[in-house]
Amino acid sequence: MQRAALLDAARARTDLRPAALEFAGARALWLARLNPDWRFAQRSASGNASALPGAEDEEGVRRLWREGLFAERVALLTALRARTPADARELLAETWAQERAEDRLMFLDSLRAGLSADDEPFLEEALGDRSRNVRATAAELLSTLPGSALAARMAQRAATCVALDHTGSTAAIVVEAPAACDPEMERDGVTARPPAGRGERSWWLGQLVESAPLDTWPDRLGGRTPEQIVALPVTDDWQGELHAAWCRAAVRQRDDLLRGTLLGSPSAPEAGGPGAVSLADRAKLLAALEADERAAWVAGFIAGHGLSEAFQLLGVCALPWTAPLGRAVVDALDIAREAGSYPWSFSGVMGLAERCLDPAETARLDSLLAVPDEREDASPGAGGYWAEAFQRLATTLRLRAAMVRELAPDGPA
């Protein structure tokens, strides 16, 4: 019954699936065969790599590819891709036309590992797929290959939309968004219909710019460096849209220079000054950094700005939080308490801290558990509420520490 409850929870919450399936083990896969509602477990399982046929067993590879469960086929394709990328691609091409759209999408995603120019012909054919999601994924993969024909087409389209304007006293970027989304753009992965609340032309522009190779822009914008390009003013309120698209391009193309330029210093004001990007865009840029770099940047942001705007930045940090990040969060909560705020103004951060703060930081909370003397300008009762909030946080961290000890291989029997 416990495994059934886990599967029900994972069915409703996709973010829980990897951990739930790992915890439930092989019996979850057995249960999934008995209930169509749990079919996702078979599709999400990574398969048993040790049971896969070796590269020299061509007949075994093809038999598993033709007859295996979906999870086994994904594991086989992933293993082949790691060993011999071309063999994995050729195996996929053999049955591509017969695969279901949702399967084609997941198989195509496996080509991210070891992606190279050799994959371009296959991906170009996938641009004509009957599934919009497959077409979009193929286009995304091609856009990460700077030398691909699709990247060149996107660069040409984007360059017609973004140019230098020398008519003013200083140089600026002028933007002319596409007037229409033609069939050729759609075939190259541009989604014609924008989401609710987005204008069509800005939606199309963003897709073109994020798919164009980043080396398009120095030549197009007067030979400037990324720092100089990002600092250029953008006319007619297009800066947010243009910089957001460059953020997505920097993440997709793994361009560390532009990514660092757009991310900026953690002490820089959010959305303030030339080149600043929103917190949502900063979160995307941070997600592409190494875990320690990410934590250090967010710790610096919290030290300079407090916690009021840090929630979504904390959400992209690896668990448990590093010691510097944990200290920054606890110090900022203490500062908020000293300022006389109520703790429920930071309930989201408190909830994250209960799950993400390293239990080793519990000792640092001891000095915050007492009810402080209230200042005259403080909110009535705030000190007591903060003491309760810190007590709840400390209790949760101690419980997590006890659970870790119990679950450790050498823990209590």
Coordinates of C-alpha atoms in Angstrom, one line a residue:
M1 CA 0.0 0.0 0.0
Q2 CA 2.9 2.4 0.7
R3 CA 4.2 1.9 -2.8
A4 CA 0.8 2.5 -4.3
A5 CA 0.6 5.8 -2.3
L6 CA 4.0 6.8 -3.6
L7 CA 2.9 6.1 -7.2
D8 CA -0.3 8.1 -6.7
A9 CA 1.7 11.0 -5.3
A10 CA 4.3 10.8 -8.2
R11 CA 1.5 10.7 -10.8
A12 CA 0.2 14.1 -9.6
R13 CA 3.6 15.6 -9.0
T14 CA 6.2 15.1 -11.8
D15 CA 8.9 16.6 -9.6
L16 CA 8.5 13.8 -7.2
R17 CA 8.8 11.0 -9.7
P18 CA 12.6 10.4 -9.8
A19 CA 12.9 10.2 -6.0
A20 CA 9.6 8.2 -5.5
L21 CA 10.5 5.6 -8.1
E22 CA 14.0 5.2 -6.7
F23 CA 12.6 4.7 -3.2
A24 CA 9.8 2.3 -4.4
G25 CA 12.2 0.1 -6.3
A26 CA 11.4 -2.7 -8.7
R27 CA 8.1 -3.5 -7.1
A28 CA 6.8 -0.1 -8.3
L29 CA 7.5 -1.2 -11.9
W30 CA 5.6 -4.4 -11.2
L31 CA 2.6 -2.5 -9.8
A32 CA 2.7 -0.1 -12.7
R33 CA 1.9 -2.9 -15.1
L34 CA -1.4 -3.5 -13.2
N35 CA -2.7 0.1 -13.3
P36 CA -2.8 2.3 -16.4
D37 CA -2.7 5.4 -14.2
W38 CA 0.9 4.4 -13.1
R39 CA 2.2 3.7 -16.6
F40 CA 4.5 6.7 -16.2
A41 CA 6.7 4.6 -13.9
Q42 CA 7.6 2.3 -16.7
R43 CA 8.3 5.3 -19.0
S44 CA 10.3 7.1 -16.3
A45 CA 12.5 4.2 -15.2
S46 CA 16.0 4.3 -16.4
G47 CA 16.3 0.6 -16.9
N48 CA 19.0 -1.8 -15.7
A49 CA 22.2 -0.9 -17.5
S50 CA 23.9 -4.0 -16.3
A51 CA 21.4 -6.2 -18.2
L52 CA 21.9 -4.5 -21.5
P53 CA 23.6 -6.3 -24.3
G54 CA 27.1 -5.4 -25.1
A55 CA 28.1 -3.3 -28.1
E56 CA 29.4 -6.5 -29.8
D57 CA 26.1 -8.3 -29.5
E58 CA 24.4 -6.7 -32.5
E59 CA 21.6 -9.2 -32.6
G60 CA 20.8 -8.7 -28.8
V61 CA 20.8 -4.9 -29.3
R62 CA 18.4 -5.0 -32.2
R63 CA 16.1 -7.6 -30.4
L64 CA 15.9 -5.4 -27.3
W65 CA 15.3 -2.3 -29.4
R66 CA 12.4 -4.1 -31.2
E67 CA 10.9 -6.0 -28.3
G68 CA 11.9 -4.3 -25.1
L69 CA 9.8 -2.2 -22.7
F70 CA 10.0 1.5 -23.2
A71 CA 12.3 2.0 -20.2
E72 CA 14.6 -0.7 -21.5
R73 CA 14.7 0.9 -24.9
V74 CA 15.5 4.3 -23.4
A75 CA 18.3 2.7 -21.3
L76 CA 19.7 1.0 -24.4
L77 CA 19.6 4.1 -26.5
T78 CA 21.3 6.1 -23.7
A79 CA 24.0 3.5 -23.3
L80 CA 24.7 3.3 -27.0
R81 CA 24.8 7.1 -27.2
A82 CA 27.5 7.2 -24.6
R83 CA 29.6 4.5 -26.3
T84 CA 29.0 5.0 -30.1
P85 CA 26.7 8.0 -30.8
A86 CA 26.4 7.1 -34.5
D87 CA 25.1 3.6 -33.7
A88 CA 22.4 5.0 -31.4
R89 CA 21.3 7.5 -34.0
E90 CA 21.1 4.8 -36.7
L91 CA 19.2 2.5 -34.4
L92 CA 16.7 5.2 -33.8
A93 CA 16.4 6.1 -37.4
E94 CA 15.4 2.5 -38.3
T95 CA 12.1 2.6 -36.3
W96 CA 11.6 6.4 -36.2
A97 CA 8.6 6.5 -38.5
Q98 CA 6.8 3.7 -36.5
E99 CA 7.3 5.3 -33.0
R100 CA 4.6 7.1 -31.2
A101 CA 4.9 10.9 -31.0
E102 CA 5.6 11.0 -27.3
D103 CA 8.2 8.2 -27.7
R104 CA 9.9 10.0 -30.5
L105 CA 10.1 13.1 -28.3
M106 CA 11.8 11.2 -25.5
F107 CA 14.1 9.3 -27.8
L108 CA 15.1 12.5 -29.6
D109 CA 16.0 14.0 -26.2
S110 CA 18.5 11.3 -25.7
L111 CA 20.6 12.7 -28.6
R112 CA 21.6 15.7 -26.4
A113 CA 24.4 13.5 -25.0
G114 CA 27.3 13.6 -27.5
L115 CA 25.4 15.9 -29.9
S116 CA 27.6 16.8 -32.9
A117 CA 27.4 17.9 -36.5
D118 CA 27.0 14.3 -37.5
D119 CA 23.5 14.4 -36.1
E120 CA 22.4 17.3 -38.2
P121 CA 20.9 15.4 -41.2
F122 CA 18.7 13.3 -38.9
L123 CA 17.6 16.4 -36.9
E124 CA 16.9 18.3 -40.2
E125 CA 14.5 15.5 -41.2
A126 CA 12.9 15.7 -37.7
L127 CA 12.0 19.3 -38.4
G128 CA 9.3 17.9 -40.7
D129 CA 7.8 15.7 -38.0
R130 CA 4.1 15.6 -37.6
S131 CA 4.5 16.4 -33.9
R132 CA 5.0 20.0 -33.0
N133 CA 6.9 19.1 -29.8
V134 CA 9.3 16.9 -31.8
R135 CA 9.9 19.6 -34.3
A136 CA 10.6 22.1 -31.5
T137 CA 13.0 19.8 -29.8
A138 CA 14.8 19.0 -33.1
A139 CA 15.1 22.8 -33.7
E140 CA 16.4 23.4 -30.2
L141 CA 19.1 20.7 -30.7
L142 CA 20.1 22.1 -34.0
S143 CA 20.4 25.6 -32.6
T144 CA 23.0 24.4 -30.2
L145 CA 25.2 23.4 -33.2
P146 CA 26.6 26.8 -34.2
G147 CA 27.6 25.5 -37.7
S148 CA 24.2 24.0 -38.5
A149 CA 22.1 25.2 -41.4
L150 CA 19.2 25.9 -39.0
A151 CA 21.5 28.1 -36.9
A152 CA 22.5 30.0 -40.0
R153 CA 18.9 30.5 -41.0
M154 CA 18.0 31.8 -37.6
A155 CA 21.0 34.1 -37.5
Q156 CA 19.9 35.6 -40.8
R157 CA 16.4 36.1 -39.6
A158 CA 17.5 37.6 -36.2
A159 CA 20.0 39.9 -37.9
T160 CA 17.3 41.5 -39.9
C161 CA 15.4 42.3 -36.7
V162 CA 18.3 43.8 -34.6
A163 CA 20.7 46.5 -35.8
L164 CA 22.6 49.6 -34.7
D165 CA 21.0 52.9 -34.7
H166 CA 23.5 55.8 -35.2
T167 CA 20.9 58.6 -35.6
G168 CA 21.1 59.7 -32.0
S169 CA 24.0 61.2 -30.1
T170 CA 25.1 57.8 -29.0
A171 CA 24.9 54.4 -30.6
A172 CA 21.8 52.3 -29.7
I173 CA 20.2 49.0 -30.7
V174 CA 17.1 49.3 -32.7
V175 CA 14.7 46.4 -33.0
E176 CA 12.1 45.6 -35.7
A177 CA 10.2 42.5 -34.7
P178 CA 9.0 40.1 -37.4
A179 CA 5.7 41.1 -39.0
A180 CA 4.6 37.5 -39.6
C181 CA 5.6 33.9 -38.8
D182 CA 5.9 32.2 -42.2
P183 CA 5.8 28.4 -42.8
E184 CA 9.6 28.2 -43.0
M185 CA 10.0 29.8 -39.6
E186 CA 7.5 27.3 -38.2
R187 CA 9.4 24.4 -39.7
D188 CA 12.5 25.7 -38.0
G189 CA 10.8 25.4 -34.6
V190 CA 9.3 28.9 -34.2
T191 CA 5.9 28.5 -32.4
A192 CA 3.4 30.8 -34.1
R193 CA 0.8 31.1 -31.4
P194 CA 2.1 33.0 -28.4
P195 CA 1.1 32.2 -24.8
A196 CA -1.6 34.3 -23.1
G197 CA -0.5 37.8 -22.4
R198 CA 2.3 37.8 -25.0
G199 CA 2.3 39.8 -28.2
E200 CA 2.9 37.9 -31.4
R201 CA 5.8 39.9 -32.7
S202 CA 7.7 40.0 -29.5
W203 CA 7.1 36.2 -29.1
W204 CA 8.5 35.5 -32.6
L205 CA 11.5 37.9 -32.0
G206 CA 12.5 36.1 -28.8
Q207 CA 12.5 32.7 -30.5
L208 CA 14.6 33.9 -33.4
V209 CA 17.2 35.6 -31.2
E210 CA 17.5 32.7 -28.7
S211 CA 18.1 30.3 -31.6
A212 CA 20.7 32.4 -33.4
P213 CA 24.4 31.7 -32.7
L214 CA 25.8 34.3 -30.3
D215 CA 28.7 35.0 -32.6
T216 CA 26.2 36.7 -34.8
W217 CA 26.1 39.8 -32.7
P218 CA 29.7 41.2 -32.5
D219 CA 29.8 41.5 -36.3
R220 CA 26.2 42.8 -36.5
L221 CA 26.7 45.4 -33.8
G222 CA 30.0 47.0 -34.8
G223 CA 32.6 44.5 -33.5
R224 CA 31.7 45.2 -29.9
T225 CA 32.5 42.8 -27.0
P226 CA 29.6 41.1 -25.1
E227 CA 30.0 43.6 -22.2
Q228 CA 29.7 46.5 -24.7
I229 CA 26.8 45.0 -26.5
V230 CA 24.8 44.4 -23.3
A231 CA 25.5 48.0 -22.2
L232 CA 24.1 49.5 -25.3
P233 CA 20.7 51.1 -24.9
V234 CA 17.8 49.5 -26.7
T235 CA 15.2 51.7 -28.3
D236 CA 11.4 51.5 -27.9
D237 CA 11.3 49.4 -24.7
W238 CA 12.7 46.3 -26.4
Q239 CA 15.6 45.8 -24.0
G240 CA 13.8 43.3 -21.7
E241 CA 12.7 41.1 -24.6
L242 CA 16.1 41.2 -26.3
H243 CA 18.2 40.6 -23.2
A244 CA 15.9 37.8 -22.1
A245 CA 16.4 36.1 -25.4
W246 CA 20.1 36.5 -25.1
C247 CA 19.9 34.9 -21.7
R248 CA 18.2 31.8 -23.1
A249 CA 20.7 31.7 -25.9
A250 CA 23.6 31.9 -23.5
V251 CA 22.2 29.0 -21.5
R252 CA 21.4 26.9 -24.5
Q253 CA 24.8 27.5 -26.2
R254 CA 26.8 27.3 -23.0
D255 CA 28.4 30.7 -23.6
D256 CA 30.1 31.5 -20.3
L257 CA 31.2 35.0 -21.3
L258 CA 27.8 36.3 -22.3
R259 CA 26.2 34.4 -19.4
G260 CA 28.5 36.1 -16.9
T261 CA 27.9 39.5 -18.5
L262 CA 24.2 39.2 -18.4
L263 CA 24.2 37.8 -14.9
G264 CA 26.3 40.6 -13.6
S265 CA 27.4 41.2 -10.0
P266 CA 25.2 39.9 -7.2
S267 CA 25.3 43.4 -5.7
A268 CA 23.9 45.0 -8.9
P269 CA 20.2 46.1 -8.5
E270 CA 17.6 43.9 -10.0
A271 CA 16.4 45.3 -13.4
G272 CA 18.4 48.5 -12.8
G273 CA 20.7 50.1 -15.3
P274 CA 21.8 49.0 -18.7
G275 CA 22.2 45.3 -19.2
A276 CA 20.3 44.3 -16.1
V277 CA 18.0 41.3 -16.4
S278 CA 15.1 40.2 -14.4
L279 CA 15.3 37.7 -11.5
A280 CA 13.6 35.1 -13.6
D281 CA 16.3 35.4 -16.3
R282 CA 19.0 35.5 -13.6
A283 CA 17.6 32.2 -12.3
K284 CA 18.0 30.6 -15.7
L285 CA 21.6 31.9 -16.0
L286 CA 22.4 30.6 -12.5
A287 CA 21.0 27.2 -13.3
A288 CA 23.8 26.7 -15.9
L289 CA 26.6 27.4 -13.4
E290 CA 28.4 24.9 -11.2
A291 CA 26.6 24.3 -7.9
D292 CA 29.3 26.1 -5.8
E293 CA 29.4 29.1 -8.1
R294 CA 25.6 29.3 -8.0
A295 CA 25.4 29.2 -4.2
A296 CA 28.2 31.8 -3.9
W297 CA 26.4 34.2 -6.3
V298 CA 23.0 33.8 -4.5
A299 CA 24.7 34.2 -1.1
G300 CA 26.2 37.5 -2.4
F301 CA 22.8 38.6 -3.7
I302 CA 21.1 37.9 -0.3
A303 CA 23.9 39.8 1.5
G304 CA 23.3 42.8 -0.7
H305 CA 19.5 42.7 -1.2
G306 CA 18.0 40.6 1.6
L307 CA 15.5 37.9 1.1
S308 CA 12.5 39.7 -0.3
E309 CA 13.5 38.9 -3.9
A310 CA 15.7 35.8 -3.4
F311 CA 13.0 33.1 -3.4
Q312 CA 13.3 32.0 -7.0
L313 CA 17.1 32.3 -6.9
L314 CA 17.2 30.0 -3.9
G315 CA 15.1 27.5 -5.8
V316 CA 17.8 26.8 -8.3
C317 CA 20.5 26.1 -5.7
A318 CA 21.7 22.6 -5.1
L319 CA 20.8 20.7 -1.9
P320 CA 21.7 20.9 0.8
W321 CA 22.7 24.6 0.7
T322 CA 26.4 25.2 1.1
A323 CA 27.6 26.6 4.4
P324 CA 28.1 30.2 3.0
L325 CA 24.6 30.2 1.5
G326 CA 23.0 28.8 4.6
R327 CA 24.8 31.4 6.7
A328 CA 23.6 34.2 4.4
V329 CA 20.0 33.0 4.6
V330 CA 20.0 32.7 8.5
D331 CA 21.8 36.1 8.8
A332 CA 19.2 37.7 6.5
L333 CA 16.3 36.2 8.5
D334 CA 17.9 37.5 11.7
I335 CA 18.2 41.0 10.1
A336 CA 14.5 40.9 9.1
R337 CA 13.7 39.9 12.7
E338 CA 15.8 42.8 14.0
A339 CA 14.0 45.2 11.6
G340 CA 10.7 44.3 13.3
S341 CA 9.0 42.5 10.3
Y342 CA 6.7 39.5 10.8
P343 CA 8.1 36.1 9.9
W344 CA 5.2 35.2 7.6
S345 CA 6.5 37.8 5.2
F346 CA 9.3 35.3 4.6
S347 CA 7.3 32.1 4.9
G348 CA 8.4 30.9 1.4
V349 CA 12.1 31.2 2.4
M350 CA 11.4 29.6 5.7
G351 CA 9.8 26.6 4.0
L352 CA 12.8 26.3 1.7
A353 CA 15.2 26.5 4.6
E354 CA 13.4 23.6 6.4
R355 CA 14.1 21.4 3.3
C356 CA 17.4 22.9 2.1
L357 CA 19.4 24.2 5.0
D358 CA 22.2 21.8 6.1
P359 CA 21.2 20.3 9.5
A360 CA 24.7 21.1 10.6
E361 CA 23.6 24.8 10.7
T362 CA 21.1 24.0 13.5
A363 CA 23.5 25.2 16.2
R364 CA 23.5 28.7 14.6
L365 CA 19.8 28.9 15.3
D366 CA 20.2 28.5 19.1
S367 CA 20.8 32.1 19.7
L368 CA 17.6 33.0 17.8
L369 CA 15.1 30.8 19.8
A370 CA 14.6 33.3 22.7
V371 CA 11.9 35.9 22.5
P372 CA 13.8 39.2 22.2
D373 CA 12.9 42.5 23.8
E374 CA 10.6 44.4 21.4
R375 CA 11.7 47.8 20.1
E376 CA 9.2 50.6 20.1
D377 CA 9.0 50.7 16.3
A378 CA 8.7 46.9 15.9
S379 CA 5.4 45.2 14.8
P380 CA 3.5 44.1 17.9
G381 CA 4.3 40.5 18.9
A382 CA 6.8 40.0 16.1
G383 CA 9.6 38.9 18.4
G384 CA 7.5 36.0 19.7
Y385 CA 6.4 34.9 16.3
W386 CA 10.0 34.9 15.1
A387 CA 11.0 32.8 18.1
E388 CA 8.3 30.3 17.2
A389 CA 9.4 30.3 13.5
F390 CA 13.1 29.7 14.4
Q391 CA 12.0 27.0 16.9
R392 CA 10.0 25.2 14.1
L393 CA 13.0 25.5 11.7
A394 CA 15.4 24.1 14.3
T395 CA 13.1 21.2 15.1
T396 CA 12.7 20.3 11.5
L397 CA 16.5 20.4 11.0
R398 CA 17.0 18.1 14.0
L399 CA 14.4 15.7 12.6
R400 CA 16.2 15.6 9.2
A401 CA 19.5 15.0 10.9
A402 CA 18.0 12.1 12.8
M403 CA 16.5 10.6 9.6
V404 CA 19.8 10.8 7.9
R405 CA 21.5 8.9 10.8
E406 CA 18.7 6.3 10.7
L407 CA 19.0 5.8 7.0
A408 CA 22.8 5.7 6.8
P409 CA 24.3 2.3 6.0
D410 CA 26.0 2.1 9.4
G411 CA 23.1 3.6 11.2
P412 CA 21.0 2.0 14.0
A413 CA 19.6 -1.5 13.1

